Amino acid sequence: MEFRIEHDSMGEMQVPADRYWGAQTQRSKQNFVIGGEIMPREITHAFGILKKAAAIANNRIRPDRMDDKKLAGISQACDEVISGSLNDHFPLVVWQTGSGTQSNMNANEVIANRANEILGEKLCHPNDHVNMSQSSNDTFPTAMHISAVLAIEDNLFPAMDEVIATFKRLEAENEGVVKTGRTHLQDATPISFPQEISGWRNMIEKSKAQLTLALGGLKELALGGTAVGTGLNCPAGFAEEVAKVVSEITGKDFVTAANKFHALTSKDELVFAHGALKGLAANMMKIANDVRWLASGPRDGLGEIFIPENEPGSSIMPGKVNPTQCESVTMVAVQVMGNDVAVGMAASQGNFELNVFMPVLIYNFLQSARLLADSLRSFNSNCLVGIKANKEKMHHNLYNSLMLVTALNPYIGYENAAKTAKKAYKENISLKEACVGLGFLTEEKFDEVFNPEGMC
């Protein structure tokens, strides 16, 4: 491998000749050989957005220091970072300095060196130009918020909308289908299948509303606070201007945080938003469990719905097919719930003017958003869209349910209804036979008041 010599305030470093990063990135790469978890690409791309926005804002406010030529080189380099074409030049792991300083410098070095290559001369310095008016302490929190908003609005929300649309279609297709309701895993009074599905749908809708509420805080940017929130070395108007440009680049309504001291040290907006992600995970766990229970069988389970058969389920039992998409969803839910603990713990470690657990916090946050979006799409396309009601089994279970006796309460009273149900169960006879046999109703009156489909 060929190397070139780069230097920083601590001296010279050998850097791979075919990489745009510099001495500080190389030091981090050598000093933190920990795990294999690379800083999320969403953060890399967010740095491209904020560095471009900062250059544009500096050009508008400080054209003497950020002239049009430097801006052109930096902007093009940032566009390449945003597109992902320079991903290989961002090698640093999550397990580095807790402020994300080295990832900020990674971005500064890559953008400066690529900009100089574009311009054909060495005009851009990582600190003096790419990092102008900034500090790692306000850029990394800004990258966290930008990446979180994009992950939720551009990736997770569309996946949630797909599932909501599928549930709406299933509700319409199953209009009039009535089945046994269940509580405590025991038979309960009837419910229509569309009513059951509507509960699933509203879980996703509620989670989306909760995430939408959380987006307000995530759209506040720390940029402009610099090192400790005072804005040292940041010109007047920069914070507002850079938020405006980030909004223009992303199409989102970002604003500058009103209190930069809070923005640097507190991560409560991310905790709040991840709580909504955990809520979505809990809802997905419930829905997936419902689906696999209802599809259990095919002969000795509930068997009230059919789900797509995607792959063989056993290496020893021929013909076995398992609810694998449901299992995948529930594993994702467990991971997200675990991530929530890490996010909360990391956010609690804000000492004085800075939180120094930011890389692990955003790593877990973005993993949760990514896993949920991917899981929702997979669950929808490989399972939910293919759900079919087993109407015959639903009808059989409905009319075999002892809890239909509830409909008799107004006519024979709770205690007599309980006696009817117990007699029917003990003697393995119908509710009608039990009720008439006990002398509580005539056959004609029983038929008049007993209407399972009308009970929902």
CSV table of C-alpha atoms in Angstrom, one decimal:
chain,number,residue,atom,x,y,z
A,1,MET,CA,0.0,0.0,0.0
A,2,GLU,CA,1.2,3.5,-0.8
A,3,PHE,CA,1.1,6.3,1.7
A,4,ARG,CA,1.3,10.0,1.9
A,5,ILE,CA,2.3,12.2,4.8
A,6,GLU,CA,-0.4,14.3,6.5
A,7,HIS,CA,0.0,16.4,9.6
A,8,ASP,CA,-2.0,17.8,12.5
A,9,SER,CA,-1.2,19.7,15.7
A,10,MET,CA,0.4,16.6,17.1
A,11,GLY,CA,2.7,15.9,14.2
A,12,GLU,CA,2.9,13.8,11.0
A,13,MET,CA,1.0,10.7,10.2
A,14,GLN,CA,1.1,8.2,7.3
A,15,VAL,CA,-2.2,8.0,5.5
A,16,PRO,CA,-3.2,5.7,2.7
A,17,ALA,CA,-2.5,7.5,-0.5
A,18,ASP,CA,-5.9,6.6,-2.1
A,19,ARG,CA,-7.9,8.0,0.8
A,20,TYR,CA,-9.0,11.6,1.4
A,21,TRP,CA,-8.9,11.5,5.2
A,22,GLY,CA,-6.1,13.1,7.1
A,23,ALA,CA,-4.0,12.8,10.2
A,24,GLN,CA,-6.7,13.1,12.8
A,25,THR,CA,-8.8,10.4,11.1
A,26,GLN,CA,-5.8,8.2,10.9
A,27,ARG,CA,-5.0,8.6,14.6
A,28,SER,CA,-8.5,7.6,15.5
A,29,LYS,CA,-8.5,4.6,13.1
A,30,GLN,CA,-5.3,3.4,14.8
A,31,ASN,CA,-6.3,4.2,18.4
A,32,PHE,CA,-9.8,2.7,18.4
A,33,VAL,CA,-9.6,-0.7,16.9
A,34,ILE,CA,-12.8,-1.7,18.7
A,35,GLY,CA,-15.6,-3.8,17.3
A,36,GLY,CA,-16.8,-3.6,13.7
A,37,GLU,CA,-19.6,-1.0,14.1
A,38,ILE,CA,-18.8,1.8,11.7
A,39,MET,CA,-20.3,5.2,12.4
A,40,PRO,CA,-23.7,5.0,10.7
A,41,ARG,CA,-23.8,6.2,7.1
A,42,GLU,CA,-26.8,8.3,8.0
A,43,ILE,CA,-24.4,10.4,10.2
A,44,THR,CA,-21.8,10.5,7.4
A,45,HIS,CA,-24.5,11.9,5.0
A,46,ALA,CA,-25.8,14.3,7.6
A,47,PHE,CA,-22.3,15.7,7.9
A,48,GLY,CA,-22.3,16.3,4.2
A,49,ILE,CA,-25.5,18.3,4.5
A,50,LEU,CA,-24.4,20.4,7.5
A,51,LYS,CA,-20.9,21.1,6.1
A,52,LYS,CA,-22.4,22.3,2.8
A,53,ALA,CA,-24.9,24.4,4.7
A,54,ALA,CA,-22.2,25.9,6.9
A,55,ALA,CA,-20.1,26.8,3.9
A,56,ILE,CA,-23.0,28.5,2.2
A,57,ALA,CA,-23.9,30.4,5.4
A,58,ASN,CA,-20.2,31.4,5.8
A,59,ASN,CA,-20.1,32.6,2.2
A,60,ARG,CA,-23.1,34.8,2.8
A,61,ILE,CA,-21.8,36.2,6.1
A,62,ARG,CA,-18.0,36.0,5.7
A,63,PRO,CA,-17.3,36.1,2.0
A,64,ASP,CA,-13.8,37.4,2.7
A,65,ARG,CA,-13.0,34.1,4.4
A,66,MET,CA,-15.3,31.8,2.4
A,67,ASP,CA,-15.1,33.1,-1.1
A,68,ASP,CA,-17.1,31.7,-4.0
A,69,LYS,CA,-14.2,29.5,-5.2
A,70,LYS,CA,-13.7,27.7,-1.9
A,71,LEU,CA,-17.5,27.4,-1.6
A,72,ALA,CA,-17.7,25.7,-5.0
A,73,GLY,CA,-15.1,23.1,-4.1
A,74,ILE,CA,-16.5,22.4,-0.7
A,75,SER,CA,-20.1,22.2,-2.0
A,76,GLN,CA,-19.2,19.7,-4.7
A,77,ALA,CA,-17.3,17.6,-2.2
A,78,CYS,CA,-20.2,17.7,0.2
A,79,ASP,CA,-22.6,16.6,-2.5
A,80,GLU,CA,-20.4,13.6,-3.1
A,81,VAL,CA,-20.5,12.8,0.7
A,82,ILE,CA,-24.3,13.2,0.7
A,83,SER,CA,-24.6,10.9,-2.4
A,84,GLY,CA,-22.6,8.2,-0.6
A,85,SER,CA,-19.9,8.0,-3.2
A,86,LEU,CA,-17.3,8.8,-0.6
A,87,ASN,CA,-18.5,6.3,2.0
A,88,ASP,CA,-15.2,4.4,1.9
A,89,HIS,CA,-13.4,7.5,3.1
A,90,PHE,CA,-15.3,7.4,6.4
A,91,PRO,CA,-13.8,4.4,8.3
A,92,LEU,CA,-14.2,5.4,11.9
A,93,VAL,CA,-16.0,3.2,14.5
A,94,VAL,CA,-18.7,4.2,16.9
A,95,TRP,CA,-16.4,3.4,19.9
A,96,GLN,CA,-14.4,6.6,19.7
A,97,THR,CA,-14.4,9.9,21.6
A,98,GLY,CA,-17.9,10.5,23.1
A,99,SER,CA,-18.3,13.9,21.5
A,100,GLY,CA,-17.8,12.5,18.0
A,101,THR,CA,-14.9,14.9,17.4
A,102,GLN,CA,-13.0,12.4,15.3
A,103,SER,CA,-16.0,11.8,13.0
A,104,ASN,CA,-16.3,15.6,12.6
A,105,MET,CA,-12.7,15.9,11.7
A,106,ASN,CA,-13.0,12.9,9.4
A,107,ALA,CA,-15.7,14.9,7.5
A,108,ASN,CA,-13.5,18.1,7.6
A,109,GLU,CA,-10.5,16.3,6.2
A,110,VAL,CA,-12.3,14.4,3.5
A,111,ILE,CA,-14.2,17.4,2.3
A,112,ALA,CA,-11.1,19.7,2.3
A,113,ASN,CA,-8.9,17.2,0.5
A,114,ARG,CA,-11.6,16.4,-2.1
A,115,ALA,CA,-12.4,20.1,-2.6
A,116,ASN,CA,-8.7,20.9,-3.2
A,117,GLU,CA,-8.6,18.1,-5.7
A,118,ILE,CA,-11.6,19.5,-7.5
A,119,LEU,CA,-10.2,23.0,-7.4
A,120,GLY,CA,-6.7,21.9,-8.5
A,121,GLU,CA,-5.0,23.8,-5.8
A,122,LYS,CA,-4.7,23.7,-2.0
A,123,LEU,CA,-7.2,26.4,-0.9
A,124,CYS,CA,-9.3,24.6,1.7
A,125,HIS,CA,-8.2,23.7,5.2
A,126,PRO,CA,-10.1,21.2,7.3
A,127,ASN,CA,-10.4,23.4,10.3
A,128,ASP,CA,-10.2,27.0,8.9
A,129,HIS,CA,-12.7,26.5,6.1
A,130,VAL,CA,-14.7,23.3,6.3
A,131,ASN,CA,-15.1,23.7,10.1
A,132,MET,CA,-15.4,27.5,10.0
A,133,SER,CA,-17.8,28.9,12.7
A,134,GLN,CA,-18.2,25.4,14.1
A,135,SER,CA,-17.1,23.0,16.8
A,136,SER,CA,-17.3,19.2,17.0
A,137,ASN,CA,-19.5,19.9,20.0
A,138,ASP,CA,-22.2,21.5,17.9
A,139,THR,CA,-21.8,19.7,14.6
A,140,PHE,CA,-22.2,16.2,15.9
A,141,PRO,CA,-25.5,16.9,17.8
A,142,THR,CA,-26.6,18.7,14.6
A,143,ALA,CA,-25.7,15.6,12.5
A,144,MET,CA,-27.6,13.5,15.0
A,145,HIS,CA,-30.8,15.5,14.6
A,146,ILE,CA,-30.6,15.8,10.8
A,147,SER,CA,-30.0,12.0,10.4
A,148,ALA,CA,-32.8,11.2,12.9
A,149,VAL,CA,-35.4,13.4,11.1
A,150,LEU,CA,-34.4,12.0,7.7
A,151,ALA,CA,-34.6,8.4,9.0
A,152,ILE,CA,-38.0,8.9,10.4
A,153,GLU,CA,-39.7,11.0,7.7
A,154,ASP,CA,-38.0,9.6,4.6
A,155,ASN,CA,-37.6,5.9,5.5
A,156,LEU,CA,-39.8,4.9,8.4
A,157,PHE,CA,-43.0,6.9,7.7
A,158,PRO,CA,-43.4,5.5,4.1
A,159,ALA,CA,-43.0,2.0,5.5
A,160,MET,CA,-45.6,2.7,8.1
A,161,ASP,CA,-48.0,4.1,5.5
A,162,GLU,CA,-47.6,0.9,3.4
A,163,VAL,CA,-48.8,-1.2,6.4
A,164,ILE,CA,-51.7,1.2,7.2
A,165,ALA,CA,-52.8,1.0,3.5
A,166,THR,CA,-52.7,-2.9,3.6
A,167,PHE,CA,-54.8,-2.9,6.8
A,168,LYS,CA,-57.4,-0.6,5.3
A,169,ARG,CA,-57.7,-2.9,2.3
A,170,LEU,CA,-58.1,-6.0,4.5
A,171,GLU,CA,-60.8,-4.2,6.5
A,172,ALA,CA,-62.7,-3.5,3.4
A,173,GLU,CA,-62.2,-7.0,2.0
A,174,ASN,CA,-63.5,-8.7,5.1
A,175,GLU,CA,-66.6,-6.6,5.7
A,176,GLY,CA,-69.2,-8.7,7.5
A,177,VAL,CA,-66.9,-11.5,8.6
A,178,VAL,CA,-67.5,-12.1,12.3
A,179,LYS,CA,-65.3,-14.2,14.6
A,180,THR,CA,-64.7,-15.0,18.2
A,181,GLY,CA,-63.0,-12.3,20.3
A,182,ARG,CA,-60.4,-13.3,22.8
A,183,THR,CA,-59.1,-11.9,26.0
A,184,HIS,CA,-56.6,-13.5,28.4
A,185,LEU,CA,-56.0,-16.0,25.6
A,186,GLN,CA,-59.6,-17.2,26.4
A,187,ASP,CA,-62.8,-17.1,24.4
A,188,ALA,CA,-64.6,-13.8,24.7
A,189,THR,CA,-67.6,-12.2,22.9
A,190,PRO,CA,-67.7,-11.8,19.1
A,191,ILE,CA,-65.8,-9.3,17.1
A,192,SER,CA,-65.8,-8.6,13.4
A,193,PHE,CA,-62.5,-9.3,11.6
A,194,PRO,CA,-62.4,-5.8,10.3
A,195,GLN,CA,-62.8,-4.5,13.8
A,196,GLU,CA,-59.8,-6.6,14.9
A,197,ILE,CA,-57.7,-5.4,11.9
A,198,SER,CA,-58.7,-1.7,12.7
A,199,GLY,CA,-57.1,-2.1,16.1
A,200,TRP,CA,-53.8,-3.1,14.3
A,201,ARG,CA,-54.1,-0.2,11.9
A,202,ASN,CA,-54.7,2.3,14.6
A,203,MET,CA,-51.6,1.1,16.5
A,204,ILE,CA,-49.5,2.1,13.5
A,205,GLU,CA,-51.4,5.4,13.1
A,206,LYS,CA,-50.9,6.3,16.7
A,207,SER,CA,-47.2,5.5,16.6
A,208,LYS,CA,-46.9,7.7,13.6
A,209,ALA,CA,-48.7,10.6,15.4
A,210,GLN,CA,-46.4,10.1,18.4
A,211,LEU,CA,-43.3,10.2,16.1
A,212,THR,CA,-44.6,13.3,14.4
A,213,LEU,CA,-44.9,15.0,17.7
A,214,ALA,CA,-41.3,14.1,18.5
A,215,LEU,CA,-40.0,15.6,15.2
A,216,GLY,CA,-40.5,19.1,16.5
A,217,GLY,CA,-37.6,18.8,19.0
A,218,LEU,CA,-35.4,16.9,16.5
A,219,LYS,CA,-35.7,19.8,14.0
A,220,GLU,CA,-33.9,22.1,16.4
A,221,LEU,CA,-30.2,22.3,15.6
A,222,ALA,CA,-27.3,22.9,17.9
A,223,LEU,CA,-25.1,24.4,15.2
A,224,GLY,CA,-24.0,27.9,16.3
A,225,GLY,CA,-23.3,26.9,19.9
A,226,THR,CA,-19.7,25.9,19.1
A,227,ALA,CA,-17.6,24.6,22.0
A,228,VAL,CA,-19.8,25.1,25.1
A,229,GLY,CA,-22.9,26.8,23.8
A,230,THR,CA,-21.7,30.4,24.0
A,231,GLY,CA,-21.1,30.6,20.2
A,232,LEU,CA,-17.5,31.6,20.4
A,233,ASN,CA,-16.0,32.2,17.0
A,234,CYS,CA,-19.4,32.0,15.4
A,235,PRO,CA,-20.6,35.2,13.6
A,236,ALA,CA,-23.9,36.8,14.3
A,237,GLY,CA,-26.7,35.3,12.2
A,238,PHE,CA,-24.8,32.1,11.4
A,239,ALA,CA,-27.0,29.8,13.4
A,240,GLU,CA,-30.1,31.1,11.8
A,241,GLU,CA,-28.7,31.1,8.3
A,242,VAL,CA,-27.3,27.6,8.5
A,243,ALA,CA,-30.6,26.2,9.8
A,244,LYS,CA,-32.3,27.9,6.8
A,245,VAL,CA,-29.8,26.3,4.4
A,246,VAL,CA,-30.1,22.9,5.9
A,247,SER,CA,-33.9,23.2,5.5
A,248,GLU,CA,-33.4,24.2,1.8
A,249,ILE,CA,-31.1,21.2,1.2
A,250,THR,CA,-33.3,18.6,2.9
A,251,GLY,CA,-36.8,20.0,2.3
A,252,LYS,CA,-37.4,19.8,6.1
A,253,ASP,CA,-38.3,22.7,8.4
A,254,PHE,CA,-35.2,22.9,10.6
A,255,VAL,CA,-34.6,25.8,13.0
A,256,THR,CA,-31.8,26.8,15.2
A,257,ALA,CA,-32.1,25.7,18.9
A,258,ALA,CA,-33.2,28.6,21.1
A,259,ASN,CA,-30.9,27.5,23.9
A,260,LYS,CA,-27.5,26.1,22.7
A,261,PHE,CA,-26.4,25.2,26.2
A,262,HIS,CA,-29.3,22.7,26.3
A,263,ALA,CA,-28.7,21.6,22.7
A,264,LEU,CA,-25.1,20.6,23.5
A,265,THR,CA,-25.5,18.8,26.8
A,266,SER,CA,-29.1,17.4,26.7
A,267,LYS,CA,-30.3,14.6,24.4
A,268,ASP,CA,-33.9,14.5,25.6
A,269,GLU,CA,-35.4,15.1,22.2
A,270,LEU,CA,-33.7,11.9,21.0
A,271,VAL,CA,-34.8,10.0,24.1
A,272,PHE,CA,-38.4,11.2,23.5
A,273,ALA,CA,-38.4,10.2,19.9
A,274,HIS,CA,-36.8,6.8,20.6
A,275,GLY,CA,-39.6,6.3,23.1
A,276,ALA,CA,-42.0,6.6,20.2
A,277,LEU,CA,-39.9,4.1,18.3
A,278,LYS,CA,-40.1,1.7,21.2
A,279,GLY,CA,-43.9,2.2,21.3
A,280,LEU,CA,-44.0,1.3,17.6
A,281,ALA,CA,-41.8,-1.8,18.3
A,282,ALA,CA,-44.3,-2.8,21.1
A,283,ASN,CA,-47.2,-2.4,18.7
A,284,MET,CA,-45.4,-4.5,16.1
A,285,MET,CA,-44.7,-7.2,18.6
A,286,LYS,CA,-48.4,-7.3,19.5
A,287,ILE,CA,-49.5,-7.4,15.8
A,288,ALA,CA,-47.0,-10.1,14.8
A,289,ASN,CA,-48.0,-12.2,17.8
A,290,ASP,CA,-51.7,-11.9,16.9
A,291,VAL,CA,-51.1,-12.9,13.3
A,292,ARG,CA,-49.0,-16.0,14.2
A,293,TRP,CA,-51.6,-17.0,16.8
A,294,LEU,CA,-54.5,-16.6,14.4
A,295,ALA,CA,-52.5,-18.5,11.7
A,296,SER,CA,-51.4,-21.3,14.1
A,297,GLY,CA,-52.1,-24.9,13.0
A,298,PRO,CA,-52.7,-25.7,10.3
A,299,ARG,CA,-54.9,-28.3,11.9
A,300,ASP,CA,-54.3,-28.2,15.7
A,301,GLY,CA,-54.1,-24.4,16.2
A,302,LEU,CA,-56.6,-21.6,15.8
A,303,GLY,CA,-56.3,-21.6,12.1
A,304,GLU,CA,-58.6,-18.6,11.6
A,305,ILE,CA,-56.4,-16.9,8.9
A,306,PHE,CA,-54.1,-18.1,6.2
A,307,ILE,CA,-50.7,-16.3,5.7
A,308,PRO,CA,-48.3,-16.7,2.8
A,309,GLU,CA,-46.1,-19.8,2.8
A,310,ASN,CA,-42.6,-18.4,2.1
A,311,GLU,CA,-40.1,-21.1,2.8
A,312,PRO,CA,-39.9,-24.7,4.2
A,313,GLY,CA,-40.1,-24.5,8.0
A,314,SER,CA,-38.2,-27.6,9.1
A,315,SER,CA,-35.2,-29.7,8.2
A,316,ILE,CA,-36.8,-32.8,9.6
A,317,MET,CA,-40.6,-32.3,9.4
A,318,PRO,CA,-41.7,-32.4,5.7
A,319,GLY,CA,-44.4,-29.9,4.7
A,320,LYS,CA,-44.0,-27.7,7.8
A,321,VAL,CA,-44.3,-24.0,7.2
A,322,ASN,CA,-43.7,-21.4,10.0
A,323,PRO,CA,-44.7,-17.8,10.5
A,324,THR,CA,-41.2,-16.6,9.9
A,325,GLN,CA,-42.0,-13.0,9.1
A,326,CYS,CA,-43.8,-12.7,12.4
A,327,GLU,CA,-40.7,-14.1,14.2
A,328,SER,CA,-38.5,-11.6,12.4
A,329,VAL,CA,-40.7,-8.7,13.5
A,330,THR,CA,-40.7,-9.8,17.1
A,331,MET,CA,-36.9,-10.1,17.1
A,332,VAL,CA,-36.6,-6.6,15.7
A,333,ALA,CA,-39.0,-5.4,18.5
A,334,VAL,CA,-36.7,-6.9,21.1
A,335,GLN,CA,-33.7,-5.2,19.6
A,336,VAL,CA,-35.4,-1.8,19.6
A,337,MET,CA,-36.5,-2.2,23.2
A,338,GLY,CA,-32.9,-3.0,24.1
A,339,ASN,CA,-31.7,0.0,22.2
A,340,ASP,CA,-34.1,2.2,24.2
A,341,VAL,CA,-32.2,1.3,27.3
A,342,ALA,CA,-28.9,2.3,25.7
A,343,VAL,CA,-30.3,5.5,24.3
A,344,GLY,CA,-31.7,6.5,27.7
A,345,MET,CA,-28.5,5.6,29.6
A,346,ALA,CA,-26.4,7.5,27.0
A,347,ALA,CA,-28.6,10.6,27.3
A,348,SER,CA,-28.2,10.6,31.1
A,349,GLN,CA,-24.4,11.1,30.8
A,350,GLY,CA,-24.4,14.9,30.0
A,351,ASN,CA,-21.7,16.3,32.3
A,352,PHE,CA,-21.6,20.0,32.6
A,353,GLU,CA,-21.6,21.5,29.0
A,354,LEU,CA,-21.5,18.4,26.9
A,355,ASN,CA,-22.9,14.9,26.5
A,356,VAL,CA,-20.0,12.5,25.7
A,357,PHE,CA,-22.0,9.4,24.8
A,358,MET,CA,-23.3,10.7,21.5
A,359,PRO,CA,-21.9,8.1,19.1
A,360,VAL,CA,-23.4,5.1,20.9
A,361,LEU,CA,-26.7,7.0,21.3
A,362,ILE,CA,-27.2,7.8,17.7
A,363,TYR,CA,-25.9,4.4,16.6
A,364,ASN,CA,-28.7,2.7,18.5
A,365,PHE,CA,-31.3,5.3,17.5
A,366,LEU,CA,-30.6,5.0,13.8
A,367,GLN,CA,-30.4,1.2,14.0
A,368,SER,CA,-33.9,1.2,15.6
A,369,ALA,CA,-35.4,3.4,12.9
A,370,ARG,CA,-33.7,1.4,10.2
A,371,LEU,CA,-34.7,-2.0,11.5
A,372,LEU,CA,-38.3,-0.9,12.1
A,373,ALA,CA,-38.6,0.5,8.5
A,374,ASP,CA,-37.1,-2.6,6.9
A,375,SER,CA,-39.1,-4.9,9.1
A,376,LEU,CA,-42.4,-3.2,8.4
A,377,ARG,CA,-41.7,-3.4,4.6
A,378,SER,CA,-40.8,-7.1,4.8
A,379,PHE,CA,-43.7,-7.9,7.1
A,380,ASN,CA,-46.1,-6.1,4.8
A,381,SER,CA,-44.9,-7.5,1.5
A,382,ASN,CA,-44.2,-11.0,2.6
A,383,CYS,CA,-47.1,-11.6,5.1
A,384,LEU,CA,-49.7,-8.9,5.7
A,385,VAL,CA,-50.7,-8.4,2.0
A,386,GLY,CA,-51.4,-12.1,1.7
A,387,ILE,CA,-53.6,-12.6,4.8
A,388,LYS,CA,-56.8,-14.4,4.0
A,389,ALA,CA,-59.7,-15.1,6.4
A,390,ASN,CA,-60.5,-18.8,7.0
A,391,LYS,CA,-64.2,-18.0,7.1
A,392,GLU,CA,-65.3,-21.6,7.8
A,393,LYS,CA,-63.0,-21.9,10.8
A,394,MET,CA,-64.0,-18.5,12.1
A,395,HIS,CA,-67.7,-19.5,11.8
A,396,HIS,CA,-67.1,-22.8,13.5
A,397,ASN,CA,-65.2,-21.2,16.4
A,398,LEU,CA,-67.7,-18.5,16.7
A,399,TYR,CA,-70.7,-20.8,17.2
A,400,ASN,CA,-68.7,-23.1,19.4
A,401,SER,CA,-67.8,-20.4,21.8
A,402,LEU,CA,-69.3,-20.6,25.3
A,403,MET,CA,-69.0,-16.8,25.7
A,404,LEU,CA,-71.9,-16.3,23.4
A,405,VAL,CA,-73.9,-17.0,26.5
A,406,THR,CA,-73.3,-13.3,27.4
A,407,ALA,CA,-76.1,-12.4,25.0
A,408,LEU,CA,-78.5,-14.2,27.3
A,409,ASN,CA,-77.6,-12.1,30.4
A,410,PRO,CA,-80.5,-9.6,29.8
A,411,TYR,CA,-83.0,-12.4,29.6
A,412,ILE,CA,-81.9,-15.0,32.2
A,413,GLY,CA,-79.4,-13.1,34.3
A,414,TYR,CA,-75.7,-13.5,34.9
A,415,GLU,CA,-75.8,-16.4,37.3
A,416,ASN,CA,-78.2,-18.5,35.1
A,417,ALA,CA,-76.1,-17.6,32.1
A,418,ALA,CA,-73.0,-18.9,33.9
A,419,LYS,CA,-74.9,-22.1,34.8
A,420,THR,CA,-75.8,-22.5,31.1
A,421,ALA,CA,-72.2,-22.1,30.0
A,422,LYS,CA,-70.9,-24.6,32.6
A,423,LYS,CA,-73.5,-27.2,31.7
A,424,ALA,CA,-72.7,-26.9,28.0
A,425,TYR,CA,-69.0,-27.2,28.6
A,426,LYS,CA,-69.3,-30.1,31.1
A,427,GLU,CA,-71.7,-32.1,29.0
A,428,ASN,CA,-70.2,-31.0,25.6
A,429,ILE,CA,-73.5,-29.8,24.3
A,430,SER,CA,-74.7,-26.6,22.7
A,431,LEU,CA,-75.6,-23.5,24.6
A,432,LYS,CA,-79.2,-23.8,23.3
A,433,GLU,CA,-79.4,-27.4,24.6
A,434,ALA,CA,-78.1,-26.4,28.0
A,435,CYS,CA,-80.3,-23.3,28.3
A,436,VAL,CA,-83.5,-25.1,27.2
A,437,GLY,CA,-82.6,-28.1,29.3
A,438,LEU,CA,-82.2,-25.9,32.4
A,439,GLY,CA,-85.6,-24.4,31.7
A,440,PHE,CA,-84.4,-20.9,31.4
A,441,LEU,CA,-85.7,-20.2,27.8
A,442,THR,CA,-87.9,-22.0,25.3
A,443,GLU,CA,-86.3,-23.0,22.0
A,444,GLU,CA,-88.2,-20.3,20.2
A,445,LYS,CA,-87.2,-17.6,22.6
A,446,PHE,CA,-83.6,-18.7,22.5
A,447,ASP,CA,-83.5,-18.5,18.7
A,448,GLU,CA,-85.1,-15.1,18.9
A,449,VAL,CA,-82.5,-13.5,21.2
A,450,PHE,CA,-79.4,-15.5,20.2
A,451,ASN,CA,-77.6,-13.7,17.3
A,452,PRO,CA,-73.8,-14.0,17.4
A,453,GLU,CA,-73.3,-11.8,14.4
A,454,GLY,CA,-75.3,-9.0,16.0
A,455,MET,CA,-73.2,-9.1,19.1
A,456,CYS,CA,-70.3,-7.1,17.6
